[in-house]
Amino acid sequence: MVKVAILGATGYAALELIKILLNHPEAEITALATRQEGSPHVQAIHPSLHGRLDLTCDNLSAEGICERADVAFCALPHKASMDVIPHLLAGGCKVIDLSADYRLNDPGVYEEWYGEVHTDPTRLGNTVYGLPEIWAERIPDSELVANPGCYTSTSILGLAPLIAGKLISPTEIFIDAKSGVSGAGRSPKLTTLYPECNESVSAYSVGRHRHTPEINQVLSEVGDCTVDVVFTPHLMPMDRGILCTIYTKLTREIGEDEMLDVMRDYYRDKPFVRIVEHLPATKDVTGSNFCDITIRKVGGNAIVFSCTDNLIKGAAGVAVQNFNLVCGFGETMGLLP
Amino acid sequence: MVKVAILGATGYAALELIKILLNHPEAEITALATRQEGSPHVQAIHPSLHGRLDLTCDNLSAEGICERADVAFCALPHKASMDVIPHLLAGGCKVIDLSADYRLNDPGVYEEWYGEVHTDPTRLGNTVYGLPEIWAERIPDSELVANPGCYTSTSILGLAPLIAGKLISPTEIFIDAKSGVSGAGRSPKLTTLYPECNESVSAYSVGRHRHTPEINQVLSEVGDCTVDVVFTPHLMPMDRGILCTIYTKLTREIGEDEMLDVMRDYYRDKPFVRIVEHLPATKDVTGSNFCDITIRKVGGNAIVFSCTDNLIKGAAGVAVQNFNLVCGFGETMGLLP
Amino acid sequence: MVKVAILGATGYAALELIKILLNHPEAEITALATRQEGSPHVQAIHPSLHGRLDLTCDNLSAEGICERADVAFCALPHKASMDVIPHLLAGGCKVIDLSADYRLNDPGVYEEWYGEVHTDPTRLGNTVYGLPEIWAERIPDSELVANPGCYTSTSILGLAPLIAGKLISPTEIFIDAKSGVSGAGRSPKLTTLYPECNESVSAYSVGRHRHTPEINQVLSEVGDCTVDVVFTPHLMPMDRGILCTIYTKLTREIGEDEMLDVMRDYYRDKPFVRIVEHLPATKDVTGSNFCDITIRKVGGNAIVFSCTDNLIKGAAGVAVQNFNLVCGFGETMGLLP
Amino acid sequence: MVKVAILGATGYAALELIKILLNHPEAEITALATRQEGSPHVQAIHPSLHGRLDLTCDNLSAEGICERADVAFCALPHKASMDVIPHLLAGGCKVIDLSADYRLNDPGVYEEWYGEVHTDPTRLGNTVYGLPEIWAERIPDSELVANPGCYTSTSILGLAPLIAGKLISPTEIFIDAKSGVSGAGRSPKLTTLYPECNESVSAYSVGRHRHTPEINQVLSEVGDCTVDVVFTPHLMPMDRGILCTIYTKLTREIGEDEMLDVMRDYYRDKPFVRIVEHLPATKDVTGSNFCDITIRKVGGNAIVFSCTDNLIKGAAGVAVQNFNLVCGFGETMGLLP
């Protein structure tokens, strides 16, 4: 059994992580860390765990975590992650980081989009980006894996085969992303109050959402070209689920069936990407680690539809996928029977 | 035109008040007060008012309000209301108070349920309780009207005819109340965050919700007996609407039709109570000042179903009804064509 | 008072029409027609109308309607509309048609998209398209007005100023439209069952939604050029509201402020279009006849955000706006105080 | 591996059954039956199963099912169940019946509440009622298990310890039940259309819901007395989850802590009942086979709060629990790690 700790244990992604890990045959949760005081029992924070996990959420130091765990899942906000992760690594703990702190290669880009000077810049560019469907072979040897953003995975998985195949123009891509409210986290804010979100839909952070440089970075490497997307997130009146509707220009004449074949080839032997022929609904993937994708041709354009559960494939599920690869377990362990 | 001010202008009840008053032929909104700093424009607080009302929300003193308005709607939290209302009255402003501060007759009961010493106790017991379907004749001469709570109105309107007619046992009444989330206000809290409330239902404040003594006080006077209800509120995954399902014991054999007739008689000439034969849904009254009520007999019990829009009949609508009565306008002005 | 009839009285748009017309000082509802048998009372169909309208919904002939009404609102499905409207017109009744039957100019295009031969083809091309913000001057003399589709209005209003001003490329427009479920009508279907729609979002009718030719037709006339949009509708888990997020390519360098000014100029004196600076939410317009629009510049692209209440500005509200213009009343009568 | 068939494979309970059984180490799904024609692939009916189960849904005879399966889960409507189950049993197949057909002991009571003459009356009174927390010892020897109704389980589990302990009056029990819409099934109906249910709550079938005699029958046996409950179901705007708020009269003075202890004792070693101290929310049990229960004392009354996921503990989960007991597997197999 691998002993695992979860930092930032009070949030929504952490709850999903706990639920997945409780079903994982090779993982044992040994520590829950929070920056809150008072050591609340995890069942008081997450009542759905009643009777399932008997741990308190403690304000643990990196040293305390390293004593108790072999692998740490870091579900902290950005900035808080890079404050603690170097110490976890120094203490011998492997880390799956769910924050944005180690996703970008360039400290300057980080500073531009996050408004913070990166305090661990030498690891940027040297940390594996944990999207196993793209770079599974890079993950096994890693002590630190940067788990992708939820919008990012959903967007990249929909676009990678087309970019890799040079089928679409890399600078005429419009990603219209629609997310459930859990993606905004569990800290009370007016914008995510029930009566503000319910029975309403609206865009936010147009042209400046922080997942944009991440999408561009990964796809540019995938396509060996400069990819520059327009990314527009929207808040939907639902708990969870992301649908990215992606408008692209085809570079050559190609039919829908051929595009679907390109996608199936690209994701051959990738157990969590399902290329489907129908228009997928976010509900089809709720509670699972799947990303369902299809494509439609309208005139000279290809429209990609890609959906995930933002808390699973977009956060906790892919984190466990990365954990499995880091630990040498089967990629689907704990995620599929 | 009567000049009106609204205190606590940033909340949900205030928004509904503004929308109703913008359609009211005899009211002009002349001041919006808030305890927040910075004098935000009301359109920045409530984007739905764009182009409809050109006022800022200012941190106004009682004197400032009295200079600008004849009548003040006070949509502040309890405690904040009793701090300002004596000054508004002293300044010559009439007041419709949407808080709980002047609803109870007994300062001791107030202190017991609200945990605060009442600072204006002489007005308790001398302030009219503004439920026009019960005591419309008391309202016209008032300088101060205590607007009822949302659960309270819905419960009382369902029970008053039965209590007045001695048809049910006054101490065996179970009110199972179901409310939309807007009833919990617009201050960000974990309990009213979207992902906490959505796809979930739960009870809260069992046996100790503050609307309980209000219901008992009014019904005891209506029935000239001691009424003691069990009141259990629940949070529903919806914006607005209250349904009270009320379980009572009949004191004598009586059929459903006869009970419906008792109710129709009691509310004869009350334009906002609709006695219906079907089981009402909260959606039937959304956006309106109606209270829809029906009754079913099951064994020796009568089950009452009473529903309102918590922000209209439960707050802003009845406030305008009271305003109309205080000002000598028709009771339905601005509320029905 | 103008006597009005509503055909197709059992649907959601009809309910909104009734509610608006009950508040309209110059309209009196004198007939409700349905193709269902049994003459149900309108209050049995729409419980929210209890006590407000005492009419049955009858299976009336065109002659029966003409005897009772001066103006008919036709809220029937397409095909059913063109079966009855010629008879209504022949009987002297003016008609506001909420269906698609008279929106397109070309019977061939109608047949292509609706799969039906148009049985009243001479009126196509000679019927005014009832979007008053675009062609208000054409409406007053009309005996028949084709009310626009809900997606159509929302899309056209967002794009017309840019197309008219030649600011965007007319054949590189992606409309990502998000609608509440009421837009799909009140006939029970699996796709609009609560547990199918709730907690889910998905696209439908990609590249073949019937509002597409309507958008192209109107905008092509507005711009005096060939406009060809890609239109992708999505079903949202909410009752009502449409948000169109529209991706366009700018034809020249222009800033956001200048674009907003172009929009404000275009809609000067149009009471129901509100050009706003914030990103609008559908909730801002719920229950109103407003269309809220803003614009953002991202790289060489302009992204337009346009939202309406699909049942009001997208159906019943604009129908009453057209009714007002046809009858010579003020455009906002019954819709704004 | 036990070969299992599912009859009525197109519904919501069947989907949950399939998902649970795909994770069950000792079950293999070998047949899916439906009364629909055309043999659709299960992935076309339930897109979330894409890539997970390669079976068509066929219109199979009882003989065809018995050839393929050892155990049949019957997720058909009542009446359809009793038409096929005798043939399944005759063919040697064990049956877990999710319908109401074999729950009641008395054919006369069945006929009174379901309006049908029971065609297999000799099995009534001789079929085990499959609520393992009450009568686990009866289930292992059964060829046929009657799975309880969703409201029924939730109500009975909340009341059984109090009834067994003679702590409450057995004829003064008011069950206010609140259910998500999935409980109403997957057949399109106006009452479960999205815009009818969303943003609304209402009661239905007051005093005549068919789960009432089932609750009375089981609790009367548990308490060895005549239990007669008042049961009032409500439709909530959510997919899944049931909360029963149950108002009862205490027969003697007893504190909350003591009542909680009585409950904990009663459910000692029952892995799926969690006695909690907080007020449970339906979300706490969503997707799980747990029933969360607490109790509050208000005056001389005990109010019980009991919640389940209606599709899991209320249908598919308890069915697998029964399957495990029938087959001699551990009770939690496939349901808990």
Tab-separated table of N, CA and C in Angstrom, chain B residues 127-237:
chain	number	residue	atom	x	y	z
B	127	THR	N	-46.914	48.113	17.733
B	127	THR	CA	-46.658	48.224	16.304
B	127	THR	C	-47.561	47.251	15.567
B	128	VAL	N	-48.154	47.721	14.496
B	128	VAL	CA	-49.079	46.852	13.779
B	128	VAL	C	-48.307	45.783	13.003
B	129	TYR	N	-48.857	44.571	13.049
B	129	TYR	CA	-48.280	43.447	12.310
B	129	TYR	C	-48.896	43.460	10.920
B	130	GLY	N	-48.073	43.679	9.923
B	130	GLY	CA	-48.574	44.013	8.593
B	130	GLY	C	-48.968	42.842	7.714
B	131	LEU	N	-49.904	42.053	8.177
B	131	LEU	CA	-50.438	40.984	7.333
B	131	LEU	C	-51.876	41.376	6.998
B	132	PRO	N	-52.064	42.059	5.875
B	132	PRO	CA	-53.354	42.705	5.601
B	132	PRO	C	-54.524	41.739	5.510
B	133	GLU	N	-54.257	40.475	5.196
B	133	GLU	CA	-55.371	39.527	5.115
B	133	GLU	C	-55.936	39.232	6.503
B	134	ILE	N	-55.169	39.526	7.536
B	134	ILE	CA	-55.636	39.259	8.900
B	134	ILE	C	-56.160	40.546	9.552
B	135	TRP	N	-55.353	41.586	9.493
B	135	TRP	CA	-55.701	42.804	10.223
B	135	TRP	C	-55.569	44.056	9.353
B	136	ALA	N	-56.207	44.045	8.187
B	136	ALA	CA	-56.081	45.179	7.269
B	136	ALA	C	-56.523	46.480	7.924
B	137	GLU	N	-57.518	46.385	8.821
B	137	GLU	CA	-58.082	47.615	9.394
B	137	GLU	C	-57.112	48.329	10.327
B	138	ARG	N	-56.091	47.609	10.806
B	138	ARG	CA	-55.142	48.240	11.733
B	138	ARG	C	-54.057	49.059	11.031
B	139	ILE	N	-53.875	48.803	9.741
B	139	ILE	CA	-52.694	49.325	9.063
B	139	ILE	C	-52.803	50.800	8.672
B	140	PRO	N	-53.962	51.277	8.193
B	140	PRO	CA	-54.011	52.654	7.660
B	140	PRO	C	-53.493	53.746	8.595
B	141	ASP	N	-53.675	53.620	9.882
B	141	ASP	CA	-53.254	54.705	10.769
B	141	ASP	C	-51.812	54.595	11.245
B	142	SER	N	-51.054	53.688	10.681
B	142	SER	CA	-49.760	53.383	11.288
B	142	SER	C	-48.628	54.229	10.731
B	143	GLU	N	-47.717	54.622	11.603
B	143	GLU	CA	-46.482	55.244	11.137
B	143	GLU	C	-45.392	54.187	10.920
B	144	LEU	N	-45.591	53.053	11.572
B	144	LEU	CA	-44.632	51.944	11.464
B	144	LEU	C	-45.398	50.645	11.278
B	145	VAL	N	-45.042	49.897	10.251
B	145	VAL	CA	-45.663	48.594	10.023
B	145	VAL	C	-44.563	47.534	10.040
B	146	ALA	N	-44.787	46.471	10.812
B	146	ALA	CA	-43.837	45.351	10.842
B	146	ALA	C	-44.287	44.331	9.795
B	147	ASN	N	-43.524	44.277	8.727
B	147	ASN	CA	-43.811	43.322	7.642
B	147	ASN	C	-43.542	41.898	8.155
B	148	PRO	N	-44.427	40.964	7.874
B	148	PRO	CA	-44.217	39.606	8.410
B	148	PRO	C	-43.064	38.892	7.731
B	149	GLY	N	-42.549	37.861	8.390
B	149	GLY	CA	-41.564	36.989	7.770
B	149	GLY	C	-42.193	36.157	6.669
B	150	CYS	N	-41.347	35.641	5.782
B	150	CYS	CA	-41.855	34.912	4.623
B	150	CYS	C	-42.477	33.584	5.016
B	151	TYR	N	-41.790	32.819	5.870
B	151	TYR	CA	-42.381	31.569	6.341
B	151	TYR	C	-43.650	31.852	7.131
B	152	THR	N	-43.592	32.956	7.876
B	152	THR	CA	-44.700	33.304	8.755
B	152	THR	C	-45.982	33.530	7.983
B	153	SER	N	-45.932	34.413	6.977
B	153	SER	CA	-47.133	34.706	6.199
B	153	SER	C	-47.699	33.444	5.593
B	154	THR	N	-46.811	32.653	5.005
B	154	THR	CA	-47.280	31.470	4.300
B	154	THR	C	-47.943	30.501	5.268
B	155	SER	N	-47.368	30.388	6.453
B	155	SER	CA	-47.937	29.491	7.460
B	155	SER	C	-49.249	30.039	8.014
B	156	ILE	N	-49.227	31.314	8.389
B	156	ILE	CA	-50.407	31.900	9.028
B	156	ILE	C	-51.598	31.897	8.079
B	157	LEU	N	-51.353	32.274	6.830
B	157	LEU	CA	-52.477	32.331	5.891
B	157	LEU	C	-53.095	30.950	5.698
B	158	GLY	N	-52.277	29.912	5.751
B	158	GLY	CA	-52.830	28.564	5.622
B	158	GLY	C	-53.610	28.109	6.847
B	159	LEU	N	-53.254	28.646	8.009
B	159	LEU	CA	-53.840	28.146	9.259
B	159	LEU	C	-54.940	29.035	9.835
B	160	ALA	N	-54.918	30.322	9.562
B	160	ALA	CA	-55.812	31.255	10.258
B	160	ALA	C	-57.291	30.857	10.180
B	161	PRO	N	-57.803	30.484	9.011
B	161	PRO	CA	-59.239	30.147	8.977
B	161	PRO	C	-59.570	28.939	9.849
B	162	LEU	N	-58.655	27.976	9.925
B	162	LEU	CA	-58.917	26.777	10.708
B	162	LEU	C	-58.822	27.058	12.197
B	163	ILE	N	-57.862	27.903	12.560
B	163	ILE	CA	-57.712	28.284	13.972
B	163	ILE	C	-58.890	29.158	14.401
B	164	ALA	N	-59.240	30.132	13.566
B	164	ALA	CA	-60.360	31.021	13.902
B	164	ALA	C	-61.649	30.219	14.047
B	165	GLY	N	-61.800	29.185	13.202
B	165	GLY	CA	-63.025	28.388	13.240
B	165	GLY	C	-62.973	27.242	14.229
B	166	LYS	N	-61.897	27.173	15.029
B	166	LYS	CA	-61.747	26.110	16.047
B	166	LYS	C	-61.832	24.714	15.409
B	167	LEU	N	-61.403	24.589	14.180
B	167	LEU	CA	-61.516	23.310	13.481
B	167	LEU	C	-60.361	22.375	13.779
B	168	ILE	N	-59.244	22.918	14.258
B	168	ILE	CA	-58.072	22.073	14.499
B	168	ILE	C	-57.522	22.295	15.898
B	169	SER	N	-56.783	21.310	16.344
B	169	SER	CA	-56.156	21.388	17.655
B	169	SER	C	-54.995	22.374	17.594
B	170	PRO	N	-54.975	23.396	18.457
B	170	PRO	CA	-53.972	24.457	18.316
B	170	PRO	C	-52.576	24.073	18.780
B	171	THR	N	-52.419	22.928	19.374
B	171	THR	CA	-51.090	22.536	19.866
B	171	THR	C	-50.600	21.240	19.234
B	172	GLU	N	-51.235	20.842	18.149
B	172	GLU	CA	-50.769	19.661	17.420
B	172	GLU	C	-50.629	20.032	15.949
B	173	ILE	N	-49.783	20.958	15.670
B	173	ILE	CA	-49.618	21.490	14.312
B	173	ILE	C	-48.155	21.335	13.913
B	174	PHE	N	-47.934	20.601	12.829
B	174	PHE	CA	-46.573	20.435	12.301
B	174	PHE	C	-46.476	21.163	10.961
B	175	ILE	N	-45.621	22.163	10.909
B	175	ILE	CA	-45.433	22.917	9.663
B	175	ILE	C	-44.120	22.466	9.035
B	176	ASP	N	-44.232	21.764	7.905
B	176	ASP	CA	-43.042	21.373	7.159
B	176	ASP	C	-42.860	22.399	6.042
B	177	ALA	N	-41.891	23.292	6.217
B	177	ALA	CA	-41.731	24.429	5.306
B	177	ALA	C	-40.544	24.214	4.394
B	178	LYS	N	-40.738	24.547	3.099
B	178	LYS	CA	-39.727	24.309	2.072
B	178	LYS	C	-39.491	25.625	1.346
B	179	SER	N	-38.258	26.096	1.379
B	179	SER	CA	-37.991	27.430	0.827
B	179	SER	C	-36.874	27.420	-0.205
B	180	GLY	N	-36.985	28.281	-1.195
B	180	GLY	CA	-35.881	28.567	-2.098
B	180	GLY	C	-34.762	29.287	-1.367
B	181	VAL	N	-33.589	29.319	-1.995
B	181	VAL	CA	-32.384	29.780	-1.312
B	181	VAL	C	-32.330	31.297	-1.152
B	182	SER	N	-33.058	32.022	-1.985
B	182	SER	CA	-33.009	33.487	-1.871
B	182	SER	C	-33.466	33.939	-0.492
B	183	GLY	N	-34.279	33.124	0.178
B	183	GLY	CA	-34.711	33.461	1.529
B	183	GLY	C	-33.575	33.599	2.519
B	184	ALA	N	-32.417	33.022	2.188
B	184	ALA	CA	-31.268	33.093	3.097
B	184	ALA	C	-30.420	34.331	2.876
B	185	GLY	N	-30.828	35.195	1.955
B	185	GLY	CA	-30.136	36.462	1.773
B	185	GLY	C	-28.988	36.389	0.790
B	186	ARG	N	-28.369	37.553	0.600
B	186	ARG	CA	-27.367	37.691	-0.463
B	186	ARG	C	-25.939	37.773	0.066
B	187	SER	N	-25.741	37.519	1.354
B	187	SER	CA	-24.363	37.508	1.882
B	187	SER	C	-23.750	36.138	1.635
B	188	PRO	N	-22.571	36.112	1.022
B	188	PRO	CA	-21.951	34.820	0.720
B	188	PRO	C	-21.694	33.995	1.983
B	189	LYS	N	-22.177	32.763	1.942
B	189	LYS	CA	-21.953	31.816	3.052
B	189	LYS	C	-21.768	30.434	2.428
B	190	LEU	N	-21.054	29.562	3.123
B	190	LEU	CA	-20.872	28.215	2.597
B	190	LEU	C	-22.206	27.516	2.389
B	191	THR	N	-23.127	27.694	3.327
B	191	THR	CA	-24.386	26.939	3.255
B	191	THR	C	-25.256	27.324	2.072
B	192	THR	N	-25.029	28.497	1.496
B	192	THR	CA	-25.853	28.872	0.341
B	192	THR	C	-25.034	28.980	-0.936
B	193	LEU	N	-23.846	28.420	-0.916
B	193	LEU	CA	-23.041	28.320	-2.132
B	193	LEU	C	-23.742	27.366	-3.110
B	194	TYR	N	-23.624	27.662	-4.383
B	194	TYR	CA	-24.345	26.845	-5.358
B	194	TYR	C	-24.110	25.342	-5.203
B	195	PRO	N	-22.849	24.883	-5.183
B	195	PRO	CA	-22.670	23.428	-5.151
B	195	PRO	C	-23.082	22.782	-3.829
B	196	GLU	N	-23.316	23.572	-2.807
B	196	GLU	CA	-23.801	23.017	-1.549
B	196	GLU	C	-25.315	22.783	-1.587
B	197	CYS	N	-26.028	23.700	-2.231
B	197	CYS	CA	-27.502	23.646	-2.230
B	197	CYS	C	-28.063	22.860	-3.400
B	198	ASN	N	-27.397	22.943	-4.535
B	198	ASN	CA	-27.945	22.339	-5.747
B	198	ASN	C	-28.016	20.825	-5.592
B	199	GLU	N	-29.035	20.229	-6.193
B	199	GLU	CA	-29.202	18.767	-6.130
B	199	GLU	C	-29.195	18.261	-4.698
B	200	SER	N	-29.785	19.024	-3.804
B	200	SER	CA	-29.820	18.593	-2.403
B	200	SER	C	-30.989	19.242	-1.696
B	201	VAL	N	-31.467	18.576	-0.670
B	201	VAL	CA	-32.471	19.175	0.198
B	201	VAL	C	-32.142	18.763	1.628
B	202	SER	N	-32.299	19.699	2.534
B	202	SER	CA	-32.029	19.394	3.934
B	202	SER	C	-32.807	20.349	4.821
B	203	ALA	N	-33.022	19.917	6.050
B	203	ALA	CA	-33.672	20.762	7.044
B	203	ALA	C	-32.622	21.600	7.773
B	204	TYR	N	-33.059	22.646	8.434
B	204	TYR	CA	-32.138	23.441	9.249
B	204	TYR	C	-32.930	24.069	10.396
B	205	SER	N	-32.232	24.504	11.414
B	205	SER	CA	-32.851	25.225	12.545
B	205	SER	C	-34.096	24.535	13.081
B	206	VAL	N	-34.052	23.224	13.165
B	206	VAL	CA	-35.236	22.481	13.607
B	206	VAL	C	-35.593	22.861	15.047
B	207	GLY	N	-36.808	23.268	15.239
B	207	GLY	CA	-37.294	23.604	16.578
B	207	GLY	C	-36.824	24.935	17.107
B	208	ARG	N	-36.029	25.650	16.318
B	208	ARG	CA	-35.538	26.924	16.854
B	208	ARG	C	-35.459	28.018	15.781
B	209	HIS	N	-36.260	27.875	14.704
B	209	HIS	CA	-36.267	28.942	13.707
B	209	HIS	C	-37.043	30.139	14.249
B	210	ARG	N	-36.523	31.322	13.974
B	210	ARG	CA	-37.054	32.536	14.590
B	210	ARG	C	-38.446	32.946	14.118
B	211	HIS	N	-38.926	32.317	13.064
B	211	HIS	CA	-40.290	32.652	12.663
B	211	HIS	C	-41.333	31.941	13.529
B	212	THR	N	-40.887	30.996	14.344
B	212	THR	CA	-41.827	30.220	15.168
B	212	THR	C	-42.621	31.098	16.146
B	213	PRO	N	-41.974	31.935	16.966
B	213	PRO	CA	-42.774	32.714	17.927
B	213	PRO	C	-43.714	33.688	17.219
B	214	GLU	N	-43.344	34.136	16.065
B	214	GLU	CA	-44.181	35.047	15.286
B	214	GLU	C	-45.473	34.342	14.850
B	215	ILE	N	-45.312	33.114	14.370
B	215	ILE	CA	-46.492	32.342	13.964
B	215	ILE	C	-47.395	32.107	15.166
B	216	ASN	N	-46.799	31.706	16.277
B	216	ASN	CA	-47.592	31.421	17.476
B	216	ASN	C	-48.311	32.670	17.979
B	217	GLN	N	-47.609	33.803	17.971
B	217	GLN	CA	-48.196	35.044	18.482
B	217	GLN	C	-49.433	35.444	17.679
B	218	VAL	N	-49.287	35.435	16.355
B	218	VAL	CA	-50.401	35.900	15.519
B	218	VAL	C	-51.567	34.922	15.587
B	219	LEU	N	-51.276	33.641	15.457
B	219	LEU	CA	-52.372	32.667	15.463
B	219	LEU	C	-53.055	32.584	16.824
B	220	SER	N	-52.301	32.802	17.880
B	220	SER	CA	-52.928	32.791	19.207
B	220	SER	C	-53.933	33.930	19.324
B	221	GLU	N	-53.586	35.072	18.763
B	221	GLU	CA	-54.548	36.169	18.801
B	221	GLU	C	-55.732	35.882	17.877
B	222	VAL	N	-55.448	35.337	16.710
B	222	VAL	CA	-56.525	35.006	15.773
B	222	VAL	C	-57.513	34.030	16.424
B	223	GLY	N	-56.980	33.032	17.138
B	223	GLY	CA	-57.845	31.990	17.670
B	223	GLY	C	-58.266	32.230	19.113
B	224	ASP	N	-57.722	33.277	19.697
B	224	ASP	CA	-57.981	33.550	21.117
B	224	ASP	C	-57.720	32.308	21.958
B	225	CYS	N	-56.570	31.726	21.716
B	225	CYS	CA	-56.178	30.505	22.426
B	225	CYS	C	-54.663	30.400	22.302
B	226	THR	N	-54.066	29.444	22.981
B	226	THR	CA	-52.625	29.279	22.880
B	226	THR	C	-52.292	28.351	21.716
B	227	VAL	N	-51.713	28.925	20.692
B	227	VAL	CA	-51.273	28.124	19.553
B	227	VAL	C	-49.784	27.864	19.715
B	228	ASP	N	-49.380	26.625	19.512
B	228	ASP	CA	-47.968	26.263	19.655
B	228	ASP	C	-47.617	25.289	18.524
B	229	VAL	N	-46.935	25.790	17.522
B	229	VAL	CA	-46.657	24.974	16.338
B	229	VAL	C	-45.249	24.373	16.410
B	230	VAL	N	-45.076	23.268	15.705
B	230	VAL	CA	-43.743	22.733	15.443
B	230	VAL	C	-43.384	23.161	14.025
B	231	PHE	N	-42.292	23.900	13.903
B	231	PHE	CA	-41.952	24.496	12.609
B	231	PHE	C	-40.594	23.969	12.145
B	232	THR	N	-40.558	23.376	10.960
B	232	THR	CA	-39.333	22.752	10.454
B	232	THR	C	-39.021	23.266	9.048
B	233	PRO	N	-38.077	24.195	8.930
B	233	PRO	CA	-37.760	24.729	7.607
B	233	PRO	C	-36.749	23.846	6.868
B	234	HIS	N	-36.875	23.833	5.559
B	234	HIS	CA	-35.966	23.091	4.685
B	234	HIS	C	-35.492	24.001	3.554
B	235	LEU	N	-34.267	23.782	3.133
B	235	LEU	CA	-33.723	24.516	1.997
B	235	LEU	C	-33.896	23.661	0.739
B	236	MET	N	-34.498	24.259	-0.289
B	236	MET	CA	-34.764	23.588	-1.557
B	236	MET	C	-33.796	24.085	-2.630
B	237	PRO	N	-33.464	23.259	-3.595
B	237	PRO	CA	-32.600	23.733	-4.679
B	237	PRO	C	-33.369	24.543	-5.721
